[in-house]
Coordinates of C-alpha atoms in Angstrom, one line a residue:
M227 CA 0.0 0.0 0.0
L228 CA 1.3 3.4 -0.9
S229 CA 1.7 6.0 1.8
T230 CA -0.8 8.3 -0.1
E231 CA -3.4 5.5 0.0
H232 CA -2.8 4.9 3.7
F233 CA -3.2 8.6 4.4
R234 CA -6.5 8.7 2.4
I235 CA -7.9 5.7 4.3
M236 CA -6.8 7.1 7.7
A237 CA -8.2 10.6 6.8
Y238 CA -11.5 9.0 5.7
A239 CA -11.7 7.1 9.0
Q240 CA -11.1 10.2 11.0
L241 CA -13.7 12.3 9.1
T242 CA -16.4 9.6 9.2
W243 CA -15.8 8.4 12.8
R244 CA -15.0 4.8 11.7
E245 CA -13.5 2.6 14.4
S246 CA -11.9 -0.3 12.5
L247 CA -10.5 -1.2 9.1
R248 CA -13.4 -3.7 8.7
D249 CA -15.9 -0.8 9.4
I250 CA -14.1 1.3 6.7
E251 CA -14.1 -1.7 4.2
V252 CA -17.9 -2.2 4.7
T253 CA -18.6 1.5 4.2
L254 CA -16.5 1.7 1.1
S255 CA -17.9 -1.4 -0.4
A256 CA -21.5 -0.3 0.3
S257 CA -20.9 3.0 -1.6
A258 CA -19.1 1.3 -4.6
P259 CA -21.0 1.0 -7.8
V260 CA -22.7 -2.3 -8.3
R261 CA -21.9 -4.3 -11.4
Q262 CA -24.6 -6.3 -13.0
F263 CA -24.1 -9.0 -15.5
G264 CA -26.9 -10.4 -17.6

């Protein structure tokens, strides 16, 4: 992981009051665009 990516993740956690990396992962995956195949 690049230091800039690490900084972005930690800044996001601070700004959104996230408590764990798992919490951040869940939040980011929930806001990611959903791909549909069909």
